[in-house]
Amino acid sequence: MITTKAIGENQRVFALSNSHFSYVFRVSPEGILEHLHYGGTLSSPLEVAAHHRRTQRHAITEFEGTPHLSLTGLPQEYPSFGTSDYRFPAFQARNSDGNTVFVPLYKSYRILDGKSDMDSLPQARGEGVQTLIVTLEDALHGLEVELRYSIWEDFGILARSSRLMNHSDAVIHLHHAYSSALDLPPDDYDAVHLWGTWSREMNKERVPLPRGRFVIDSAKGTSSSTHVPFLALAQKSASESRGRIYASTLVYSGNHSFSAEVGEFDDVRLLAGINPLGFQWQLSPNGGQFMTPEALHVFTDQGFRGMSHSFHNFVRARITPEPFAAKPRPTYLNTWEAAYFDIDQDKVLLLADKAVELGVDMLVVDDGWFKGREDDTTSLGDWTADPVRFSKGIPWLAKQVRKKGLKFGLWFEPEMVNPQSDLFKAHPEWALHVPGRKPSLGRNQLTLDLSRSDVVDHLYGQLDAILSCGDIDYVKWDMNRNMTEVGSAALPPDRQQEVGHRYMLGLYALIDRLTTAYPNVLFENCASGGNRMDLGMLSYFPQTWTSDLCDPVGRLSIINGASLFLPLDCLAAYVGPSPNHQNGRITSIDTRFLAGAFNAPRGISLSEADIDQDLSRLQHWMAWSKQTAPDMIGGRFDRLITDDNEVCWQYMTADRVTVYLAYFSILSHPNAPFWRARMQGLERLGDYRLEGTDQIFRGDALMESGLPLPYVTTSQTSANVDYMPKGDFSAALMTFRKL
Ligand code: DGJ
């Protein structure tokens, strides 16, 4: 997969190639890493270098006196600033002379079978992978830059990260360091990204890539729903099923930045990494280093479908923690929208009985169970059961719930503290803060300083004290505010800009320790819904709460957006109340369930009265969820129709035998057009029976001609006339089985 060869004096070419893509660069005569190709697979990738020609340009600044060479026109692997490249650089640092001019040149390389250490940052797992490590050096200031490239045999993913090391005897101040830079040739690109806010996550925006620098980023201390860590550059003509796309995400959960800069020669520089805003790092003399998070890149010429499949297959196989990656997920009844803070052990046991009646696998006690927590103004940090409402304690309650044949789940928000809590009274210095300023509260709470190892150890002890009872099967790990006044009492003034990233390292250390100690506990990531849905958190937690909006219409667009890079295996969904508590929309149980039918983690959050009202329909869907739980892991998801009013999704099981179609029509229009679901990935000559009917379809017909929607069997229509269901927010499920 990785090949290299010397090409003349001091020159070398490197190629990474598999059946999905080839990536090629060379060491130029000047020692610069010059990018040559990222795109479709080449039969002889190393040969690209032989045909490479540099364009001679006029009226340029010439790099260190090299005739006709300006770095601003040169595609590079990890460009720096200050000589002749005027675009935004991959990194910037200040040396002991006080300037920011660094020129790292090629020094050496090595190729590993597997991956290399990431200094406690999460990274994609290294089976069937090779890693190329190229070392560059700025000899004048003793800065070493290590670029890592990993390529897997079976996946269309290129992983990149960078390590910067100070070998001089003076401090180097790192101002920013991206994980990767991709200098792409000119093309007619659109930028495609995901934006949102609480309860309105994952909206897809597609805009023409303007000249200048297009940036999406987060400075909120989380990867955020405002700008999700995902950016795709798609050819103007790219559609769901065809066209060239470059897409990137990060295995990181803190502040990120993705930028695409169209240069003066129409070339495009894509940077992915930690947000320079609010970040600096001191590289100590004689060995201080900084490791960037891992960036994942996809190239496809198969449109958004090809891009999503590359991400989905990879996330399942190399990000989702084992053994959960292949495990069917339990269905659950969650107490949040059933009772909010009005919860006690008796109510939990009543809901547990309901859970048994519903046929779900697990009862989850959400917020409100710990000491004094009767609303959201108090008690975060005090992780012991409320002595009045949960007088018998969590281990007792967990046991009672389990005796009913259910699993037991519990909510925590470990990273937070309310000023009104025993923890804050004992340790006010444990909250993030800056001296002399009043802290800004969010949901009445402060963020604990996870850059401190004493805080991390304390939190481990708190969770361990409860989880060690052995009767807890699932933890919902919530995080309900963005960060402000990001400062630490434990660090000196000249290291305060490091707190944001050190927080992430502390968080990863904590959840790594917990998930290692409790390998059978299923952890669900959550941050006010989807405010931290990224591959960093998903490296430890197999699933994530998708959004606090469970209104099915809202969920359709959230899933359409999230599925651009996240597989539905890891996105949790539940049937919530109607009218919906967030937007007041009234919808049927069927539509509410079907909007989350293809998500592997599925459940219900309804009061007893609401459950009783729709009991039989809920029982039906929970039985269906249980029966299809193994199907919803590892299969293939396709967005067939994503119109504003009509949505149709296909889900095919991993064995390719069962194909589910879910069709949603949002507002009902009289005499409306018929849409067609052109199904995907079927066996062309295979025969598929539509369950519940005797109708058999040929695979190629379902793919090429498509299924008219809504599909109504002749026995359902009177005299074979066209039939359109009436009413808003309708949904239908069809199941095809290959004969
Ligand atoms: C925000 C989450 O997104 C909700 O699902 C719920 O757990 C609440 N927090 C509890 O406070």
PDB file of C-alpha atoms in Angstrom, residues 15 152 288 447:
ATOM      1  CA  ALA A  15       2.815   6.850  -2.798  1.00  0.00           C
ATOM      2  CA  TRP A 152      -5.881   0.781   5.351  1.00  0.00           C
ATOM      3  CA  GLY A 288       8.994  19.544  24.178  1.00  0.00           C
ATOM      4  CA  THR A 447     -17.233  23.306  33.789  1.00  0.00           C
TER       5      THR A 447
END
